[in-house]
Short mmCIF file of C-alpha atoms in Angstrom, two decimals:
data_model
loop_
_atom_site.label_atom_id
_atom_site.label_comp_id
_atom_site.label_asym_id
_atom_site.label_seq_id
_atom_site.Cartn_x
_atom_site.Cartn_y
_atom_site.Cartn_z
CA UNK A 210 88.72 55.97 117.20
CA UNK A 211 84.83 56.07 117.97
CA UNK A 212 83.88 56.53 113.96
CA UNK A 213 86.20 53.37 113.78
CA UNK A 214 84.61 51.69 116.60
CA UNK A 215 80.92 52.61 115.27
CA UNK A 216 82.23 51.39 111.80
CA UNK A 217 83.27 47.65 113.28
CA UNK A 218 80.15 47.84 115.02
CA UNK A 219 78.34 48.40 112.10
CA UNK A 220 79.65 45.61 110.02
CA UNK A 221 79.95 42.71 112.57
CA UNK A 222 76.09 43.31 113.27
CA UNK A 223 75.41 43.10 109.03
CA UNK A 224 78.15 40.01 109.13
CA UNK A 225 76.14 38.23 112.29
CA UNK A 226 72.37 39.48 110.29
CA UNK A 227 73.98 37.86 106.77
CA UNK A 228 75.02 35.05 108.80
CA UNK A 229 71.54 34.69 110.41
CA UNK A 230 69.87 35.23 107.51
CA UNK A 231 72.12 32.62 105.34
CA UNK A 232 71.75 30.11 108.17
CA UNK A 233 67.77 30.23 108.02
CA UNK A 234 67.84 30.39 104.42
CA UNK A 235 70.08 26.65 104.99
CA UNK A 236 67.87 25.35 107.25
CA UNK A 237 64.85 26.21 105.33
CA UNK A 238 66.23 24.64 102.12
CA UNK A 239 67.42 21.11 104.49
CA UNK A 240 63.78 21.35 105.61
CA UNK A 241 62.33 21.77 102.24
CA UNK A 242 64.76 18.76 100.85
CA UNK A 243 63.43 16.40 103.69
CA UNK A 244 61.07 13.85 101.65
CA UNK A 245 57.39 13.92 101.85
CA UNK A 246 55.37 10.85 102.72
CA UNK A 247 52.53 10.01 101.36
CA UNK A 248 51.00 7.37 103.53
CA UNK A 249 47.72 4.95 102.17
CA UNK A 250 46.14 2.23 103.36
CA UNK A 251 43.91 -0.17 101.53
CA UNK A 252 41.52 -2.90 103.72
CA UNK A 253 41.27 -6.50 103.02
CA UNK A 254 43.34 -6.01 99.56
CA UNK A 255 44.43 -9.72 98.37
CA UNK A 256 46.70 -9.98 95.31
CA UNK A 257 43.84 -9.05 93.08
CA UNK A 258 45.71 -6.03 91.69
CA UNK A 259 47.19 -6.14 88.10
CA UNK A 260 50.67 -6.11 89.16
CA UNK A 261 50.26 -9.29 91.38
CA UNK A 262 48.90 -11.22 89.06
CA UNK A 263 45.54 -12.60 91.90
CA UNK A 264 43.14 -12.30 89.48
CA UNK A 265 43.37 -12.70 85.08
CA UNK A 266 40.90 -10.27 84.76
CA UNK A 267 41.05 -7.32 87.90
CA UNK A 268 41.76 -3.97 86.85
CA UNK A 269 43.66 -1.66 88.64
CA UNK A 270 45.84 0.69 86.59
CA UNK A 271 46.44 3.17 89.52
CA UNK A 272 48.17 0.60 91.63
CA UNK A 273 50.16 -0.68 88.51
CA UNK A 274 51.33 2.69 87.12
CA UNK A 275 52.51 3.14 90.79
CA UNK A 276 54.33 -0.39 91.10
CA UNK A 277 56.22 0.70 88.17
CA UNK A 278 57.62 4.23 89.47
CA UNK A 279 58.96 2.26 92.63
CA UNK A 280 59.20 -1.27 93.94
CA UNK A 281 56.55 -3.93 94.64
CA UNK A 282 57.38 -6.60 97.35
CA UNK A 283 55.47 -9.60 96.41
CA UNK A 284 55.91 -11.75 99.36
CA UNK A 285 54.81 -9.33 102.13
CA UNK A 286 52.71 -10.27 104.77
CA UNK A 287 50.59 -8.62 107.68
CA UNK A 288 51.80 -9.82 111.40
CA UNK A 289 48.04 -10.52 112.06
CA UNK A 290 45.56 -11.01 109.53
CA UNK A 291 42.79 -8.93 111.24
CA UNK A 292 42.46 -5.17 110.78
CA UNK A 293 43.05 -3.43 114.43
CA UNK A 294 46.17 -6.08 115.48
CA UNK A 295 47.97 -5.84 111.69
CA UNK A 296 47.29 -1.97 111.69
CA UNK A 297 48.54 -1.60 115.57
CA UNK A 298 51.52 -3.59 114.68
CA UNK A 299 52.63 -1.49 111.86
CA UNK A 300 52.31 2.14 113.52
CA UNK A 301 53.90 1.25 116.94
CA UNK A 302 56.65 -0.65 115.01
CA UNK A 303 56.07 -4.11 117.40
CA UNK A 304 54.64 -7.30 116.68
CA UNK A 305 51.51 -8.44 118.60
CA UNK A 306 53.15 -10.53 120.61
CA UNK A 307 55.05 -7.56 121.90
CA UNK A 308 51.77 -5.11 121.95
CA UNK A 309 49.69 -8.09 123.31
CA UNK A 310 47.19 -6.75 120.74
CA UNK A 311 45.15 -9.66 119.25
CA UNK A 312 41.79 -8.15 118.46
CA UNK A 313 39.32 -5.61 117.38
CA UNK A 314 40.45 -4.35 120.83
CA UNK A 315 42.09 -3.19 122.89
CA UNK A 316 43.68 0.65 121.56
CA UNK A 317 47.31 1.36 121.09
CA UNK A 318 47.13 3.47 124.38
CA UNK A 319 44.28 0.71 126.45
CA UNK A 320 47.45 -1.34 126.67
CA UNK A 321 50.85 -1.77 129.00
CA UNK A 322 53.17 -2.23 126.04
CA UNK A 323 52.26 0.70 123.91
CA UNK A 324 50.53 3.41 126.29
CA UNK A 325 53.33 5.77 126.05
CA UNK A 326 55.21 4.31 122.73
CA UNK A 327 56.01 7.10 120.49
CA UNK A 328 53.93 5.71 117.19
CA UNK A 329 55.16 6.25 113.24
CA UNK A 330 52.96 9.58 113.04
CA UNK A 331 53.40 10.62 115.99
CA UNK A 332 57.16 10.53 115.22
CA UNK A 333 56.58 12.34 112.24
CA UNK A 334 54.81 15.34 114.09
CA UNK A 335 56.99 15.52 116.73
CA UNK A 336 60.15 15.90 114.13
CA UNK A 337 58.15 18.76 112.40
CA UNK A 338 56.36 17.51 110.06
CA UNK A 339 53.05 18.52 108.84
CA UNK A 340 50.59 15.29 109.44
CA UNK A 341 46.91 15.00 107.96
CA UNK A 342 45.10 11.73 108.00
CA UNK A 343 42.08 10.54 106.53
CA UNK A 344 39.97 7.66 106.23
CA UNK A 345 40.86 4.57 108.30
CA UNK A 346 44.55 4.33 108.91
CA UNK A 347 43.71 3.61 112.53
CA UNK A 348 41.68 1.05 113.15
CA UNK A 349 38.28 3.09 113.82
CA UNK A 350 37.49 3.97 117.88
CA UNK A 351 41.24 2.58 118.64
CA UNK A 352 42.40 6.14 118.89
CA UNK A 353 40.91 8.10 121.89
CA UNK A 354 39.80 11.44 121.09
CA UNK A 355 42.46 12.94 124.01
CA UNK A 356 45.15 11.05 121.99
CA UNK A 357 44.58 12.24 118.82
CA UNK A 358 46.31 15.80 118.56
CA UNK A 359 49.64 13.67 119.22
CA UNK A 360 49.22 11.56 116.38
CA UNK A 361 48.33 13.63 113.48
CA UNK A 362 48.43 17.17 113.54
CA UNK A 363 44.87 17.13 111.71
CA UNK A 364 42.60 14.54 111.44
CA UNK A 365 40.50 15.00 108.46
CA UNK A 366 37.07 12.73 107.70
CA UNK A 367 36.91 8.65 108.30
CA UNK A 368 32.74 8.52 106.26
CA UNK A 369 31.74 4.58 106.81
CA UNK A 370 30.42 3.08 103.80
CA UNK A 371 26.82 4.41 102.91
CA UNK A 372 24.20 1.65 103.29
CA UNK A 373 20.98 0.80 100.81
CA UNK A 374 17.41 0.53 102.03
CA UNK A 375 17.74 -3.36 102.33
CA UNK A 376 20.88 -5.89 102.09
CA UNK A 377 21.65 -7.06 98.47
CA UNK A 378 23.31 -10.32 99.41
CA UNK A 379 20.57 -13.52 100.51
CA UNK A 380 22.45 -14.79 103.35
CA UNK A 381 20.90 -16.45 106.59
CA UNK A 382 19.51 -14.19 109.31
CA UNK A 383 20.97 -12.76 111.95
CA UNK A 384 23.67 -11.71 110.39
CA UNK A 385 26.68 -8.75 110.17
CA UNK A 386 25.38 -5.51 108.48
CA UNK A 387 28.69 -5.53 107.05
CA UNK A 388 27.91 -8.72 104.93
CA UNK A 389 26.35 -7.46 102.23
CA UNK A 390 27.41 -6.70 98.36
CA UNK A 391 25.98 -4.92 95.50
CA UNK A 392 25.68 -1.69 93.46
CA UNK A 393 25.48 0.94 95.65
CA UNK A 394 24.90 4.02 95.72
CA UNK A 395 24.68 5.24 91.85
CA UNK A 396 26.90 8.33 92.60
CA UNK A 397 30.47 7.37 92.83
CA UNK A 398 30.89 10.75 94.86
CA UNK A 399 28.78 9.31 97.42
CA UNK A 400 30.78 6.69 97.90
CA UNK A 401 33.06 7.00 101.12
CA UNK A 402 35.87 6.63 99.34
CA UNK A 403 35.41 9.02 97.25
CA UNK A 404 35.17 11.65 100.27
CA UNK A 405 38.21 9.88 101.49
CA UNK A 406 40.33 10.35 98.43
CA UNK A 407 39.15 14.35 97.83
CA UNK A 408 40.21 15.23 101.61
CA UNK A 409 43.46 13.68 100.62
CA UNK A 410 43.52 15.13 97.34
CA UNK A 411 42.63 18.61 99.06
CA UNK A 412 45.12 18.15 102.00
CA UNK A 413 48.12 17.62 99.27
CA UNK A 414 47.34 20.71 97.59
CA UNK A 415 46.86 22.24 101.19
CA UNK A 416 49.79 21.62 102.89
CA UNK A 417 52.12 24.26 103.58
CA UNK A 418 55.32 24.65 101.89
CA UNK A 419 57.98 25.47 104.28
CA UNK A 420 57.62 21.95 106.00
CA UNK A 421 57.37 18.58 104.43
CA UNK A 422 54.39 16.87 104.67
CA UNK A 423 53.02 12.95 105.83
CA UNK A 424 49.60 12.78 103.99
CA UNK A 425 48.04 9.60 105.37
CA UNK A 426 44.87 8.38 103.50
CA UNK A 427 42.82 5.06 104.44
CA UNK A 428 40.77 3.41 102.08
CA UNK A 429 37.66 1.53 103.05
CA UNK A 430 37.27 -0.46 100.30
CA UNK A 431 37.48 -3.56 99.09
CA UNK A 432 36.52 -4.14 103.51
CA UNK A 433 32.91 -5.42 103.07
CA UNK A 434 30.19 -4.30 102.61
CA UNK A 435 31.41 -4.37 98.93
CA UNK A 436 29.72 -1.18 97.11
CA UNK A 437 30.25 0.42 94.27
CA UNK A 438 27.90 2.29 91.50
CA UNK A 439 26.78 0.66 88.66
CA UNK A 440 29.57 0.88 85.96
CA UNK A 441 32.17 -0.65 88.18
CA UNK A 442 30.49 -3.98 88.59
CA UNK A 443 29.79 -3.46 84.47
CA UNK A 444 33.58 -4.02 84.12
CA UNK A 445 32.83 -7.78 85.25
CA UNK A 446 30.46 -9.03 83.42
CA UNK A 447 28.65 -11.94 85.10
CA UNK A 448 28.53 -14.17 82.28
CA UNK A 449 32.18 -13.58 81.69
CA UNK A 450 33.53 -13.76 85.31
CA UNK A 451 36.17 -15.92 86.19
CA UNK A 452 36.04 -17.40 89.46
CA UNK A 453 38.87 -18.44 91.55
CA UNK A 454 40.55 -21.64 91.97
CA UNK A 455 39.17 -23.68 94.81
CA UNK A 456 39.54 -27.43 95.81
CA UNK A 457 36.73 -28.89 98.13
CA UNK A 458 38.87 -31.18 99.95
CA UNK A 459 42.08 -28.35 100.49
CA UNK A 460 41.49 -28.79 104.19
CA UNK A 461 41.56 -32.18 104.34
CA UNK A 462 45.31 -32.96 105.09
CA UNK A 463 45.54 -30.04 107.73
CA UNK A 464 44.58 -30.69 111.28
CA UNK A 465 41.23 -30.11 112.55
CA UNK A 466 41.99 -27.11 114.43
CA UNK A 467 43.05 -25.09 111.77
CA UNK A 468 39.33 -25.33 110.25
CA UNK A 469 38.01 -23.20 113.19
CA UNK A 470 41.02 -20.03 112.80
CA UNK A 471 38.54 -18.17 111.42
CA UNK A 472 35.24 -19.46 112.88
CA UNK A 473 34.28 -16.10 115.30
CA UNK A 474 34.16 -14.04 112.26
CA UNK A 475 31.14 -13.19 110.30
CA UNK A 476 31.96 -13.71 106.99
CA UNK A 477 29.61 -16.89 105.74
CA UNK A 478 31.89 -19.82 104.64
CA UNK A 479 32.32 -21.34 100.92
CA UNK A 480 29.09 -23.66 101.67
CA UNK A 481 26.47 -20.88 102.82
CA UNK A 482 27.99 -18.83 99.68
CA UNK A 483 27.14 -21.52 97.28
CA UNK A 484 23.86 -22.68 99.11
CA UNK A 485 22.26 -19.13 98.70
CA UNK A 486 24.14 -18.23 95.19
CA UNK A 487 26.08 -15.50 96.41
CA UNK A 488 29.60 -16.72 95.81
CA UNK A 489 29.62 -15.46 91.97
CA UNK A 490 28.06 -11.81 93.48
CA UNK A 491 30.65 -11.37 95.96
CA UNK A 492 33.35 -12.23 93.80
CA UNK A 493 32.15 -9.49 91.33
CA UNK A 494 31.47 -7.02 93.95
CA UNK A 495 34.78 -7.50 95.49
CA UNK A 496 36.45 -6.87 91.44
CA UNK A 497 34.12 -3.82 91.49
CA UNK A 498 35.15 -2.43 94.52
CA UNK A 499 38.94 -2.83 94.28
CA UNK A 500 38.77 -1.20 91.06
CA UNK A 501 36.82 1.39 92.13
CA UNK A 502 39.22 2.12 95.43
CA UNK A 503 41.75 1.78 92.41
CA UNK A 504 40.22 5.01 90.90
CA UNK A 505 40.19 6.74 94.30
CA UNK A 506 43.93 6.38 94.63
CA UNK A 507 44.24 7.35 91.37
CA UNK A 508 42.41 10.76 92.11
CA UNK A 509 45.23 11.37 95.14
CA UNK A 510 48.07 10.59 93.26
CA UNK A 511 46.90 13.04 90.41
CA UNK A 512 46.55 15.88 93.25
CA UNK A 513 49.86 15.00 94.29
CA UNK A 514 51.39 15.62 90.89
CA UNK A 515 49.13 18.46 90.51
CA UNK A 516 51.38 20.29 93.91
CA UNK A 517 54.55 20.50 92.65
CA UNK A 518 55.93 17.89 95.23
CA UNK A 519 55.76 14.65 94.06
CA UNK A 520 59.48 14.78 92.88
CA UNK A 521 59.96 14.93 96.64
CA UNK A 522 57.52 12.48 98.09
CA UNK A 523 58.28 8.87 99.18
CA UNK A 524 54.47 6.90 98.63
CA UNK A 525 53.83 3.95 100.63
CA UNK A 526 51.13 1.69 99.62
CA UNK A 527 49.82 -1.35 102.15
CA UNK A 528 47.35 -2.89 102.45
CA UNK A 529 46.35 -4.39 106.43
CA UNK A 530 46.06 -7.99 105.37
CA UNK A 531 44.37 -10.21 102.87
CA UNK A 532 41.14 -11.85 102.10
CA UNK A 533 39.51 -15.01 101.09
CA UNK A 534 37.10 -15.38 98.11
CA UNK A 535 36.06 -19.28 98.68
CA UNK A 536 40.13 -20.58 98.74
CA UNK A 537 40.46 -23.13 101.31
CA UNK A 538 36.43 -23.10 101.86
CA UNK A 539 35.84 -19.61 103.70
CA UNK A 540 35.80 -16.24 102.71
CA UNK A 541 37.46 -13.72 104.75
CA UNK A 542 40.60 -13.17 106.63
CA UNK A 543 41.74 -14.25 110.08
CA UNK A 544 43.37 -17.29 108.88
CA UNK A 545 47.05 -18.00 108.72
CA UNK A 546 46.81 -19.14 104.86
CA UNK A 547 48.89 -16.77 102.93
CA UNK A 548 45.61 -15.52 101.24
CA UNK A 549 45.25 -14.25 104.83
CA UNK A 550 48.18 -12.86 105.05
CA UNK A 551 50.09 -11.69 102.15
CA UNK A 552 49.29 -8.34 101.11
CA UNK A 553 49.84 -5.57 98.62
CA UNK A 554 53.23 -3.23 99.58
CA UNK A 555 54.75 -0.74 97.41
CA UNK A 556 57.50 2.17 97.54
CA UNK A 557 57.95 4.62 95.56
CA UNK A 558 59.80 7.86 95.25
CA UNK A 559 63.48 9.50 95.82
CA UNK A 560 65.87 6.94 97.04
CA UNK A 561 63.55 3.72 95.49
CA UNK A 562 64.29 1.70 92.57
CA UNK A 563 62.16 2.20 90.36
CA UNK A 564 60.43 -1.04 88.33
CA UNK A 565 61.69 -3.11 90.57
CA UNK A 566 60.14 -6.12 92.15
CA UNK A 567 61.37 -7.92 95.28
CA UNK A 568 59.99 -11.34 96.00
CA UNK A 569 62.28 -11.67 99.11
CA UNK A 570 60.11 -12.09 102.43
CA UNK A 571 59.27 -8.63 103.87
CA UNK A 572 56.70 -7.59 106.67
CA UNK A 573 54.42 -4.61 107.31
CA UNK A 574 56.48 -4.21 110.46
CA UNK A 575 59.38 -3.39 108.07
CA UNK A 576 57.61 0.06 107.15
CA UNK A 577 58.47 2.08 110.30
CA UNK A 578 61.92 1.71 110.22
CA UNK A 579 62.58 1.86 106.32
CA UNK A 580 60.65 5.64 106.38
CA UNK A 581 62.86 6.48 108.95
CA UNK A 582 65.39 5.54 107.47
CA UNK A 583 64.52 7.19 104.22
CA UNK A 584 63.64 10.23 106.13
CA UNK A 585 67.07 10.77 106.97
CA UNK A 586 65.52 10.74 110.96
CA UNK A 587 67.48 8.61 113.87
CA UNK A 588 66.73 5.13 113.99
CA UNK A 589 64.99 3.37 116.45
CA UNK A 590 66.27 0.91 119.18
CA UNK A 591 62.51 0.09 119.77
CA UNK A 592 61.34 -1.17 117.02
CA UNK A 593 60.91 -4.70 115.86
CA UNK A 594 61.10 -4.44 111.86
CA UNK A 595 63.95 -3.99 109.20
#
């Protein structure tokens, strides 16, 4: 009786150790078969991108190659065309009426409504996900220092653009540091987003293998100042640019107040643009600059088919809001003119159609849920998108 008693001993511990060791082996595999996210932001991106038909003669072959393996919404807009509100908006999952968020500030966590909301990264790291971020997904300073291990398990670099001895642009004094265009610096790997895309490049290739992953990557560009080396504004030649459609009396059957949207910005209107000669310089230097960003992205994406994981990874591609380039006499955003507003938004990846293009009305609010959603994660009763 003990030999048999030693002997059912014996195989009910190897049954419960297979059974242990078969269960892990399951919930590794349902952890490796969660989707990736690969998470990147673009700043002031209008239509200008091949695929959205802004511009005849933009190049961006990155951001087209990518419309094609998924689905490009063409009439999505920001809920606030202004960097910190349209970028608080879409990571708490609330629109600014709800966040009371207007601004450049307040933070996510300097208000009432969103102090202790659980954000979209933060829901991510908290489910057991592996979360990197880099570059300006945030708007920059709205994050607190003590907040930040909550957010992103690693925050990575966030370089601001490199500035030339003196501003290019001839525009009237005082004005933004920001407002400036030109060829700068000669290097493109001295560009900031350069650095931006080879963290995110580095953190694809880093990130560990028994979790998924939610790579976020913030592009600077085309956000002024507008700089890019050399060769990028040689893809525009001056002679040969084609500027955009404007009409100098656009404004003249809207009511007064609508003029002055925009006015506490520092981007010089249409008339100081034409006055000093600068409206043909920014126009290239904004071409230059979204197809060099273009070329960034396209360095990530490479290092994400370079891991072995892209099969697996959902990319999101948004871009905070729009800009101006002399339509309805400003340049710019802040305005509630769809060239304000609408903005570039593409999925791709497992459970996306691909080559698909949806010109129903869709918002950057809709992003939370959807990766949720996509995720396979519980919904939300908090949030305000689709």
């Amino acid at each position: 009786m003990k030999t048999t008693a030693s002997f059912l001993q014996s195989l009910l511990r190897q049954t419960l150790a297979a059974a242990c060791v078969g269960l892990a082996s399951a919930c590794l595999a349902a952890t490796a078969a969660r989707p990736n996210i690969l998470f990147i932001a673009i700043d002031d991106q209008n239509d200008w991108i091949g695929c959205m038909g802004g511009h005849p003669q933009v190049k961006t072959p990155n951001i087209d190659a990518l419309a094609r393996r998924g689905t490009l919404f063409l009439n999505a807009h920001t809920q606030s065309p202004l960097c910190n509100p349209s970028r608080s908006s879409l990571l708490t999952g609330l629109r600014p009426s709800t966040t009371g968020i207007y601004g450049l500030v307040p933070g996510i966590r300097d208000v009432e409504a969103t102090r202790n909301h659980v954000t979209l990264p933060q829901t991510f790291t908290a489910d057991g996900y592996h979360t990197y971020t880099c570059g300006k997904i945030y708007h920059d300073g709205s994050i607190k220092p003590k907040d930040r291990p909550a957010e992103f398990n690693t925050w990575g670099p966030a370089p601001g653009m490199p500035r030339p001895p003196k501003p290019f642009a001839n525009l009237p004094e005082p004005r933004h540091p920001a407002m400036d265009w030109g060829p700068f610096p000669e290097r493109d790997e001295d560009n900031a987003d350069y650095k931006i895309a080879t963290a995110a490049a580095e953190a694809l290739q880093a990130a560990p293998k028994d979790k998924p992953f939610f790579v976020a990557c913030g592009f600077r560009l085309p956000h002024v100042p507008c700089y890019a080396p050399q060769k990028w504004f040689d893809l525009y030649p001056d002679d040969k640019l084609i500027m955009p459609p404007v009409l100098d009396n656009d404004r003249d059957d809207t009511p007064r107040f609508s003029w002055y949207l925009h006015w506490k910005l520092p981007e010089p209107r249409l008339k100081t643009l034409r006055e000093r000669n600068e409206w043909r310089p920014l126009v290239r230097a904004y071409l230059a600059s979204v197809s060099f960003m273009d070329a960034q992205l396209g360095r990530v994406l490479q290092a994400l088919e370079a891991s072995g994981r892209a099969d697996n990874t959902i990319v999101v591609l948004w871009g905070d809001h729009g800009w101006h380039l002399g339509e309805k006499l400003i340049s710019g955003k802040n305005s509630l003119w769809d060239r304000s507003t609408r903005v570039p938004f593409i999925f791709a990846g497992p459970g996306v159609a691909k080559g698909a293009k949806c010109n129903q009305p869709a918002e950057l609010l809709d992003i939370f849920p959807t990766l949720l959603e996509l995720a396979a994660m519980p919904k939300r009763s908090d949030l305000e998108g689709h």
